XYZ file of C-alpha atoms in Angstrom:
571
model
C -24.464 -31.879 -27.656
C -23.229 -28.962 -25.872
C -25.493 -28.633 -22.390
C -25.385 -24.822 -20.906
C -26.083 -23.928 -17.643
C -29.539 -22.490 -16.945
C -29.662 -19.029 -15.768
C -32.283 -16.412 -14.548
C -31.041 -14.455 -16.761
C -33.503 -11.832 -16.506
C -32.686 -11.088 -12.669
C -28.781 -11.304 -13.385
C -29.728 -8.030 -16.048
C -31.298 -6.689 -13.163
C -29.345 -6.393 -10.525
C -26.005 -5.349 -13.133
C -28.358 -2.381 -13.189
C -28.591 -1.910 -10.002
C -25.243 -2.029 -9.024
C -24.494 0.469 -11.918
C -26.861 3.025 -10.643
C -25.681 2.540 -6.952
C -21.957 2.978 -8.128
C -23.701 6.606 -10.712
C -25.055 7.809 -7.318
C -21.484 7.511 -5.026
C -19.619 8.637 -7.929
C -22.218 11.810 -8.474
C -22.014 12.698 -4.541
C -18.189 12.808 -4.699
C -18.268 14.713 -7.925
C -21.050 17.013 -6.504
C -20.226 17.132 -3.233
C -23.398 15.749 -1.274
C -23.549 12.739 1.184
C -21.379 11.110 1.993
C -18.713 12.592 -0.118
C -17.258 14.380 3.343
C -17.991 11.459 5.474
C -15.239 8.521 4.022
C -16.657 6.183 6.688
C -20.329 6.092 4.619
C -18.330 6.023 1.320
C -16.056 3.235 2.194
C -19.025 1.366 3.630
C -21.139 1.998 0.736
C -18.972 1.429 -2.125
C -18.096 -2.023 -0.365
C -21.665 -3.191 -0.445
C -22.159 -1.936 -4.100
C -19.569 -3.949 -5.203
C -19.390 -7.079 -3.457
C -23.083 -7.847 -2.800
C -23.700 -8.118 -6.993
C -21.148 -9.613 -7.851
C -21.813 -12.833 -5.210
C -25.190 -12.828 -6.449
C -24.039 -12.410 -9.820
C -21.740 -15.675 -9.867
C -23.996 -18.026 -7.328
C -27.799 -17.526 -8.585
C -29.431 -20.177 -10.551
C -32.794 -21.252 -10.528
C -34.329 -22.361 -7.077
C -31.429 -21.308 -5.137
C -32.065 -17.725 -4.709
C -32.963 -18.261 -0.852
C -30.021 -20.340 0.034
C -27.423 -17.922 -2.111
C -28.819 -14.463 -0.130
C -28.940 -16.601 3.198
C -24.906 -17.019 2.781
C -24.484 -14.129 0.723
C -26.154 -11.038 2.104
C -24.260 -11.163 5.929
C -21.296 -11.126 4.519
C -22.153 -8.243 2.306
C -23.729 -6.376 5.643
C -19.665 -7.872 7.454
C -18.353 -6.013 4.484
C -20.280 -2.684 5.070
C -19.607 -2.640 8.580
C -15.456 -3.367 8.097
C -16.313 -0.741 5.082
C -17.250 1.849 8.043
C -14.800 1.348 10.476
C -11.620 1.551 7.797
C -13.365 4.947 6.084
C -13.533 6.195 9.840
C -9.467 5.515 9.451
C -9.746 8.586 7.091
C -11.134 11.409 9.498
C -10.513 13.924 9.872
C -10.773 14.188 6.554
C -8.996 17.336 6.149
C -5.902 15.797 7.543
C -6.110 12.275 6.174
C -5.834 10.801 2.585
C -7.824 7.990 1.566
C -4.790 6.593 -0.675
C -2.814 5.189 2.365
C -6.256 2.974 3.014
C -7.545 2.054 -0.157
C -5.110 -0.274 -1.886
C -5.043 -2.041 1.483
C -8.828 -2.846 1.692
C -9.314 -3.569 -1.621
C -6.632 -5.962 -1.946
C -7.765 -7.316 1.101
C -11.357 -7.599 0.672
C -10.871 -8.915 -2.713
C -9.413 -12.004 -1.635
C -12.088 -11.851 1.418
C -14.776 -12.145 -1.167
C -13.301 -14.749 -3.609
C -12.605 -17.068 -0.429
C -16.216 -16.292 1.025
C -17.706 -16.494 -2.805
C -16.679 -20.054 -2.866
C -17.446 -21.125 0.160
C -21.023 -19.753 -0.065
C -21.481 -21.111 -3.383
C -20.520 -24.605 -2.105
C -22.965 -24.125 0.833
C -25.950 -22.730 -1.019
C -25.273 -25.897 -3.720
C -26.267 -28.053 -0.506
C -22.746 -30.446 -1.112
C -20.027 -30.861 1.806
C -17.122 -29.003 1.616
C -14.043 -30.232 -0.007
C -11.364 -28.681 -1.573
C -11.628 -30.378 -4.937
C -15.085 -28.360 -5.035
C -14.018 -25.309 -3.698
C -11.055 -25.416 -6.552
C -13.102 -25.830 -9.165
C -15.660 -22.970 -7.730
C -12.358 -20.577 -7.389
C -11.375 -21.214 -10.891
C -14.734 -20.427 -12.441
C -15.359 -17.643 -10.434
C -11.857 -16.201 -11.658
C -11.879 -16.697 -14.776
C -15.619 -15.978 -15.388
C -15.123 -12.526 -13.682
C -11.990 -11.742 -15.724
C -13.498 -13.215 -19.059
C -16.752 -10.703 -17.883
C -14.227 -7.372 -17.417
C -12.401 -7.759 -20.201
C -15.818 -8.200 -22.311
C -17.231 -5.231 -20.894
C -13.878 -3.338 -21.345
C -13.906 -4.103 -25.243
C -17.614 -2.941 -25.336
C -16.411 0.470 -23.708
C -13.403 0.724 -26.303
C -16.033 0.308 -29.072
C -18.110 3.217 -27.971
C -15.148 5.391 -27.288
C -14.599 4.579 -30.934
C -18.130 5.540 -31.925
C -17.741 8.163 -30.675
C -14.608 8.983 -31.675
C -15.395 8.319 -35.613
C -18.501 10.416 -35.086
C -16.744 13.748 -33.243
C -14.148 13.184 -35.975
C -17.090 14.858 -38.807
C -18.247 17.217 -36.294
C -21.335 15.370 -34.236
C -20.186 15.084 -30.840
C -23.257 14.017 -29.548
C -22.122 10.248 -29.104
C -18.846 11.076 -27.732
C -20.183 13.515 -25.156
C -22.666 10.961 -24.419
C -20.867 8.202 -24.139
C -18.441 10.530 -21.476
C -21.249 10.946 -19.330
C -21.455 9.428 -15.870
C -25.103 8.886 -16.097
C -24.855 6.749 -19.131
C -21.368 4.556 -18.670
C -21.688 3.194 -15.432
C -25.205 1.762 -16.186
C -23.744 0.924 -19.551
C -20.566 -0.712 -18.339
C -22.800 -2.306 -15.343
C -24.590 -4.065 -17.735
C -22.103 -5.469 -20.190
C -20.105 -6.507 -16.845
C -23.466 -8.557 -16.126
C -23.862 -9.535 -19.826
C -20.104 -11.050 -19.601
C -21.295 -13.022 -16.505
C -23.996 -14.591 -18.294
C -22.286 -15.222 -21.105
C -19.365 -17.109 -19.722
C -21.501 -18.576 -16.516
C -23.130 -20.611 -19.600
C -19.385 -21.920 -20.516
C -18.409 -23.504 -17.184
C -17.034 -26.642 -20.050
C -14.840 -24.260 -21.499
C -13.304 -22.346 -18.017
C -13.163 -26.223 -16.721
C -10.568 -26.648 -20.011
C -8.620 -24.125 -19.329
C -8.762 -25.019 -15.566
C -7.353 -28.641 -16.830
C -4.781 -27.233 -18.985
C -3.255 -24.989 -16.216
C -3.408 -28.187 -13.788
C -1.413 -29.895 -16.117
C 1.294 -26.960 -16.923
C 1.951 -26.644 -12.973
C 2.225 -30.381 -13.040
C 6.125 -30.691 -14.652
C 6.335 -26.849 -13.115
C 5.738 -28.287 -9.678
C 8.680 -30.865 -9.800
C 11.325 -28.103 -10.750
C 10.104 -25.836 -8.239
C 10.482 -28.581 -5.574
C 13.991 -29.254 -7.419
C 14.838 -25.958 -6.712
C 13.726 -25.600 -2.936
C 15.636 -28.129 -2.501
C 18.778 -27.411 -3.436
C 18.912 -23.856 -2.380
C 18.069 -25.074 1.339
C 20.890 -27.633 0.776
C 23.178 -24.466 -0.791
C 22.472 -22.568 2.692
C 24.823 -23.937 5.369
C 27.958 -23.276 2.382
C 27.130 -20.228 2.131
C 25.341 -18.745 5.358
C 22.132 -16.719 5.809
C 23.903 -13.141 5.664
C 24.253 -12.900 1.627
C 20.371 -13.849 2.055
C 18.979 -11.222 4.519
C 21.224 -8.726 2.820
C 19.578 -9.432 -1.255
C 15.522 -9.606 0.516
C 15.741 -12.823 1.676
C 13.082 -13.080 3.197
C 10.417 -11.786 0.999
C 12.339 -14.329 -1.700
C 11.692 -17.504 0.639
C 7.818 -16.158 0.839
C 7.389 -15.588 -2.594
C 9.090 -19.785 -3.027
C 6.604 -20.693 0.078
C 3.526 -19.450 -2.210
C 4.617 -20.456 -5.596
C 5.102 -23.669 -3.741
C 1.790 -24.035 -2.002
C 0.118 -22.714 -5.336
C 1.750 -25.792 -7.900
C 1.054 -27.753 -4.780
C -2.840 -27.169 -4.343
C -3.370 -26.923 -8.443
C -1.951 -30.164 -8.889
C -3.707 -31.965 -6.029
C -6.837 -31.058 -5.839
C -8.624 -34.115 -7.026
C -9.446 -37.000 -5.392
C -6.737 -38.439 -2.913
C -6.683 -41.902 -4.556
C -5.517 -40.127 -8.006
C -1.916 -39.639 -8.225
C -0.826 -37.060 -11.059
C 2.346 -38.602 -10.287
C 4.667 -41.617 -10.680
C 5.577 -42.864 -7.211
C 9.111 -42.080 -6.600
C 8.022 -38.908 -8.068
C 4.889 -38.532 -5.751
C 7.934 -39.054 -2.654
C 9.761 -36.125 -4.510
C 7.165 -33.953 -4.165
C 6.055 -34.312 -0.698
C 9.597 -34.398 0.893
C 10.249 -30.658 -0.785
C 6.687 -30.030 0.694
C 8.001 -31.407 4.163
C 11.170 -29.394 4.044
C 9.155 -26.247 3.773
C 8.980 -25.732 7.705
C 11.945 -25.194 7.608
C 12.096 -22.168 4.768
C 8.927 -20.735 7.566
C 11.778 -20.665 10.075
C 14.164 -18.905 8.028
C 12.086 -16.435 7.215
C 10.415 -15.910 10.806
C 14.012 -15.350 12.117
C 14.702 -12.803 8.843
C 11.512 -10.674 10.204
C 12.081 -10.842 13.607
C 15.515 -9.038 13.321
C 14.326 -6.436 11.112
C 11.294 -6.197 13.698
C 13.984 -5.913 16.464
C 16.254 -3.778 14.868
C 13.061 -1.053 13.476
C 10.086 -1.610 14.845
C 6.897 -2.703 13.372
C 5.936 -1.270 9.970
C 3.374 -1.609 7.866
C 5.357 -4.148 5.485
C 6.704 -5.641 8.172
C 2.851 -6.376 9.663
C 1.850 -7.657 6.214
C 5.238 -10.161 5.896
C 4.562 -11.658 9.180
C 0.948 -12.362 8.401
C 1.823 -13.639 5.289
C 4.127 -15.269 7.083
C 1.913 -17.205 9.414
C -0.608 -17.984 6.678
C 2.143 -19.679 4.771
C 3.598 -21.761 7.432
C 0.147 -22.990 8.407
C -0.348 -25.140 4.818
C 3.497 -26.969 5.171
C 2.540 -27.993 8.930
C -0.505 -29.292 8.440
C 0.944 -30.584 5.139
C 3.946 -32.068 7.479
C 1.530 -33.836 9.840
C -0.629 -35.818 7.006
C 2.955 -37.023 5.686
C 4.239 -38.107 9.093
C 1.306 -39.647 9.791
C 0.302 -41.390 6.318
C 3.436 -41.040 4.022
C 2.027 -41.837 0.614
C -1.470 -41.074 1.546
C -0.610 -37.874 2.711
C -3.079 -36.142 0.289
C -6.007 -37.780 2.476
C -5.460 -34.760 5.014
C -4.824 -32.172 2.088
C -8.598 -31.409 1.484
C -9.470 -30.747 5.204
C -6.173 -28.825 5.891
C -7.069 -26.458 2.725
C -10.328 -26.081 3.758
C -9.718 -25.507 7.273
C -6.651 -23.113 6.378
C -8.573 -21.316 3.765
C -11.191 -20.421 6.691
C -8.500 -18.866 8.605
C -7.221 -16.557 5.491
C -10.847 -15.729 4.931
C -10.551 -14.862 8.798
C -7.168 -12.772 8.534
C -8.518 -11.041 5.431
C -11.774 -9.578 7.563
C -9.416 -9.041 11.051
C -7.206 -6.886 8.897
C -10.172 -4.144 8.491
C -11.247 -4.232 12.150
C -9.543 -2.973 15.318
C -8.634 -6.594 16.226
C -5.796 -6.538 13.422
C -5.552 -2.922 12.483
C -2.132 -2.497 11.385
C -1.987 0.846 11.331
C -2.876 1.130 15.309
C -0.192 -1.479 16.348
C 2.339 0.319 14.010
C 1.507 4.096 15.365
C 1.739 2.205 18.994
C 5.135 0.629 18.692
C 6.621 3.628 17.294
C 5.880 5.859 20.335
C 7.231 2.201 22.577
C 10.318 2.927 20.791
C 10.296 6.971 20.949
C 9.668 6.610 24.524
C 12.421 3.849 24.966
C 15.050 6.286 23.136
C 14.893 3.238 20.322
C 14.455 6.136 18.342
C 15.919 9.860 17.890
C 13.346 12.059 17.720
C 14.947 14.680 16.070
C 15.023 11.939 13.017
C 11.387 10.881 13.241
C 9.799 9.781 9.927
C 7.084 12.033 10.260
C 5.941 11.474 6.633
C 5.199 8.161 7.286
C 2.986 8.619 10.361
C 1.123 10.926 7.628
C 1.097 8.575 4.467
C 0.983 5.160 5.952
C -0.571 5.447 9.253
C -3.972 7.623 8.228
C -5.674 8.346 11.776
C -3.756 6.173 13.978
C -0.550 8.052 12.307
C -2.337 11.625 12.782
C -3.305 10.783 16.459
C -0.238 9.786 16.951
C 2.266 12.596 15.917
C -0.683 15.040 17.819
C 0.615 13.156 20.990
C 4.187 13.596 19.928
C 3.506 16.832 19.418
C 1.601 17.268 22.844
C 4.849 15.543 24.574
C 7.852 16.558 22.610
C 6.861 19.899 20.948
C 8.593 22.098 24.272
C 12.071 20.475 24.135
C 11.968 19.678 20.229
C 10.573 22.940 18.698
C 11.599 22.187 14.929
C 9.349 18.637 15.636
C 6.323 21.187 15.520
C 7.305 22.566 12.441
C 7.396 19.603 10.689
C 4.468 18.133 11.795
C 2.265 21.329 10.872
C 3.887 21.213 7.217
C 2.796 17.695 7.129
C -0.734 18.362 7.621
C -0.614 21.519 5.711
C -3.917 22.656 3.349
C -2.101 22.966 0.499
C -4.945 25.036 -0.748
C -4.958 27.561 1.763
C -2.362 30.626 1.189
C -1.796 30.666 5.034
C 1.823 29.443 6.353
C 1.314 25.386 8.239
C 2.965 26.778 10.898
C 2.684 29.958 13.386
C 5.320 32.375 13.963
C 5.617 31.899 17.437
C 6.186 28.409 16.695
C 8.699 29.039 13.884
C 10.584 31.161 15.735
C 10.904 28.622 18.786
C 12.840 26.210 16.278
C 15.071 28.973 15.332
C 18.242 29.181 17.506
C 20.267 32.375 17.583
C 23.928 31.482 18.293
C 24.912 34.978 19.099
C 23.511 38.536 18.944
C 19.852 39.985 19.345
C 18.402 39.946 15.504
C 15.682 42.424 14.807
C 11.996 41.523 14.404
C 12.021 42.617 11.259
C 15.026 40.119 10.460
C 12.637 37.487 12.533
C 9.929 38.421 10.445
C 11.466 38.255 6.731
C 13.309 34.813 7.929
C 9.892 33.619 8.560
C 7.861 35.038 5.806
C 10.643 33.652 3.348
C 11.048 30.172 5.000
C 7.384 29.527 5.628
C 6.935 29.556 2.124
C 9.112 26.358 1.041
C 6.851 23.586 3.213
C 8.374 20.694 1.681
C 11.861 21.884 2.926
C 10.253 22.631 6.590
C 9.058 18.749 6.372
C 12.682 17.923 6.223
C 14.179 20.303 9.180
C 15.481 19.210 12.265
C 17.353 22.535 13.783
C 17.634 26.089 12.617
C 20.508 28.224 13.653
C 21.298 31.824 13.095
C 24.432 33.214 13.057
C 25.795 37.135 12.872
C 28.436 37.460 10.636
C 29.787 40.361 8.130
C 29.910 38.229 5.088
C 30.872 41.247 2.339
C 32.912 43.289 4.701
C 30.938 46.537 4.107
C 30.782 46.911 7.803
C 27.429 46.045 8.540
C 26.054 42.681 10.165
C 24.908 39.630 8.330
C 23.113 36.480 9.325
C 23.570 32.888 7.932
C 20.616 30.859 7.898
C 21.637 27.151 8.770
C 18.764 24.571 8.284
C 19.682 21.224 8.962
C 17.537 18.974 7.286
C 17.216 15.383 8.163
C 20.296 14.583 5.567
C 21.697 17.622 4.406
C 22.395 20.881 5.415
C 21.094 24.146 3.527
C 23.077 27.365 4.765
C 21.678 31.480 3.685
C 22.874 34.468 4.509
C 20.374 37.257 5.242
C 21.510 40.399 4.296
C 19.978 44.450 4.523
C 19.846 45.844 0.891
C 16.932 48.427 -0.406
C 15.557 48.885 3.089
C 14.422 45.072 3.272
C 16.146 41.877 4.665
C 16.896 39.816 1.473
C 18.488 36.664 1.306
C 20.839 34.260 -0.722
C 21.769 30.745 -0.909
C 25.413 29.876 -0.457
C 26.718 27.186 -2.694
C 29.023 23.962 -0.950
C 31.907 22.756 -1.987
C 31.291 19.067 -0.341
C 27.999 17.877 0.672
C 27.641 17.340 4.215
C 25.739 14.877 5.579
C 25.801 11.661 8.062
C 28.391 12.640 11.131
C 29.810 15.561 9.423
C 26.117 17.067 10.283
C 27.501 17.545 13.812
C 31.121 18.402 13.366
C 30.051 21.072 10.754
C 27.017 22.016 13.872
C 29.773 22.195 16.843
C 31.974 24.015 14.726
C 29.305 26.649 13.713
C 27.998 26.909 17.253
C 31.319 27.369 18.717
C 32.439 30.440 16.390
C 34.761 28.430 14.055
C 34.151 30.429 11.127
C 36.893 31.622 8.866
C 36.178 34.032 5.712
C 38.418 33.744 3.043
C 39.039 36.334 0.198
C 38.354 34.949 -3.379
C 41.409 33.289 -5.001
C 40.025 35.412 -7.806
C 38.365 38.523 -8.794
C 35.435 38.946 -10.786
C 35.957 40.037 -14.237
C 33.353 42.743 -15.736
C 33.963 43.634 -19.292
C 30.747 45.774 -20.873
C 28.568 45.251 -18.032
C 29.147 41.241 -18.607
C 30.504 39.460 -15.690
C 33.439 36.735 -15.693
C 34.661 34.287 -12.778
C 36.767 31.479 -12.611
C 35.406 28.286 -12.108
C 36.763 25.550 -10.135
């Protein structure tokens, strides 16, 4: 007879509907445009709390263990608020700063946060020592019931989309209107989410099925995974590490580390007395597992060259923490083999454990200013600016604005502060990366415009100064791009009078104009290349303008007009 799990069910309904009205009222005050839609700090906070409180309580209540579940649950929902706050204060000023370049970051991160903390608070509140065998099985239910839960509430929400859809299709759009409205599908969806929960909660036999069936897939996985570790470090000395770094090496022997780790810790995770394996295979296994040191210090010396050679960036932050987290499992792995060879798996449990702490840890450090990657990428950049490690005049200023959120922002403001006298087209850019793209105002000021524009020869006219500006202002993404402009006099049609080209030279190209006086206005043209020029030709083709070495040739042929239709020959 099938036994199910007993559930206050009633509660469970409950606070689904709870968290569906909490999520109706943030989603109203961003689409309305009350608090704390302008303050991301409150929204980040908020929306953190809304989420992950319910959904702990959701997978850890049963009857008589309410107390014990909220005592474990509820600071780490109020932890999750308060790391909530500081990243959304990452996204002021909020007219400058997106939210994108922090949200997949904290999400991703906090997701894992919760699943580690969701297990260990579940094994806690259950009133059991912790052991990883326990803390397995709690991870796999908890995935698979949430993911069984979602995709039952996302076929509920298909079916009233059809509903509706059937309905509208004779003319009564009443469903299909309703069914669009905020105020009934987030409750709605809230609920079936919570529904799902109970359902499946009350089928740990079958999620601990499918949990067996995976355990025993990775099993013969496992051994050709360790087969192929093994001869790919054995490949390395024939063939040396520079094919390697040069194909992504390094993320490649990460990705093996974790695929690794994963077979590893789904195969094991029972008692240490029962061997999935034969014993020569067993000794397979765990020599791959103590070779895997040695993949850590591949890798460590792949990322500290790039880190040498660049700097730190964001990806670069991430790799080494993944890094560190990776190479923590294999040592402690390494020490339980050195120390117990075939009983190696009596340390596994309390290195998992202890390791899985310190991801929980890294997870949480990540959203705080004691790991904030964004500061201690924004801080090595201006090391290296100030170091001449980097060119200014190259700066990746769209990067400080899409990766770096305030950190980045503060940042280039210094840069700007420090560098904006000598390096006048720096402003520019800057200003067009923070530009209100709403606003019908130019990013940048004329004065400022006109400070990154260097006249060769001559004394131009304001009214040439003032139509270069108007016209350039105008194309911002091109001003993100410009390192230099130059202005040069030059009688382009031979009519007598004086011309200007317009050099801009971008970060890898060069765009040239010519400015010409035509209807009693300054108009202007592109001229068309007949090479691109880019990398060290920037500066040859530069020194050449700048010295006078300009030729003008007459067509090789005339233009054709026959009818008032025009003909030239093409190249």
């Amino acid at each position: 007879m099938e036994v199910k799990e007993n559930l206050p069910q009633k509660l469970m309904v409950l606070i689904a509907l709870i968290q569906g009205l909490c999520l109706l009222f943030l989603h109203q005050a961003i689409e309305i445009g009350f608090w704390p839609n302008h303050q991301p700090q409150w929204l980040f906070a908020l929306y953190s709390v809304a989420f992950i409180w319910p959904i702990m309580l959701l997978l850890s209540l049963k009857p008589g263990n309410s107390a014990a579940v909220v005592k474990y649950t509820a600071p780490f929902a109020l932890l999750s608020a308060v790391l909530g706050y500081y990243v959304g204060s990452q996204a002021t000023p909020i007219e400058h700063v997106r939210y994108d370049s922090l949200l997949f970051g904290y999400v991703f991160t906090m997701l894992i946060a919760t699943f580690k903390a969701l297990m260990y608070s579940q094994q806690m509140a259950s009133g059991e020592g912790l052991s990883y065998s326990a803390l397995f099985r709690w991870s796999w239910r908890n995935f698979l019931t949430v993911a069984l839960a979602l995709l039952f509430a996302g076929s509920f929400w298909m079916i009233l989309m059809l509903w509706g859809a059937l309905f509208n299709a004779i003319g009564i759009r009443f469903f299909r209107d309703l069914f669009q409205d905020p105020w009934f599908y987030y409750p709605a969806i809230a609920l079936a989410n919570g529904f799902g929960v109970v359902i499946f909660r009350r089928m740990t036999h079958v999620i601990d099925t499918i949990t067996r069936l995976q355990q025993a897939l990775m099993k013969f996985l496992l051994v050709v995974l360790v087969l192929v570790s093994i001869l790919f470090l054995f490949a390395l000395p024939f063939t040396g590490l520079d094919p390697l770094w040069e194909s992504g090496g390094s993320a490649l022997i990460l990705w093996m580390q974790a695929l690794m780790l994963f077979f590893v810790n789904a195969v094991y995770q029972d008692h240490p007395d029962q061997r999935p394996y034969s014993l020569w295979l067993h000794r397979f296994i765990y020599f791959g597992i103590a070779l895997l040191p040695i993949y850590s210090a591949i890798s460590f010396y792949g990322l500290s060259l790039r880190v040498d050679q660049y700097g730190w960036s964001i990806d670069r932050c991430w790799a080494f923490l993944v890094w560190f987290l990776l190479a923590l499992f294999p040592l402690g792995y390494w020490w339980g083999i050195a120390k117990r060879r075939d009983n190696w798996l009596v340390q596994l449990s309390s290195v998992n454990v202890a390791v899985g702490l310190v991801v929980l840890a890294a997870m949480l450090l990540i959203n705080s200013p004691l790991l904030d990657f964004r500061k201690i990428v924004a801080s090595d950049q201006l090391e290296r600016i100030a170091d001449n490690k980097i060119d200014i005049d190259t700066l990746d200023v769209y990067y400080f604005r899409s990766k770096l959120a305030r950190p980045g922002y503060e940042a280039l403001m210094k840069i700007k502060e420090e560098y904006g006298e000598t390096h006048p087209a720096l402003v520019l850019r800057i200003d067009q990366s923070y530009q209100n793209h709403r606003s019908s105002e130019p990013a940048s000021k004329k004065e400022d415009f006109l400070a990154a524009l260097k006249v060769l020869s001559g004394q131009p006219s304001q009214t040439l100064l003032t139509a270069i500006y108007e016209q350039e202002s105008k194309n911002s993404w091109k001003l993100r791009d410009t390192r230099q402009f130059y202005l040069k006099p030059v009688d382009l049609n031979q009519d007598g009078e004086e011309d200007y080209l317009l050099v801009a030279r971008r970060l890898n190209y060069i765009d040239v104009k010519v400015y010409y006086y035509k209807d009693e206005r300054w108009q202007s043209k592109y001229l068309s290349a007949s090479q691109l020029i880019h990398g060290d030709q920037q500066q040859d083709f530069i020194d050449a303008l700048t010295s006078g070495e300009i030729i003008l040739k007459q067509p090789e042929w005339q233009i054709l007009e026959i009818s008032g239709a025009e003909f030239s020959v093409q190249d």
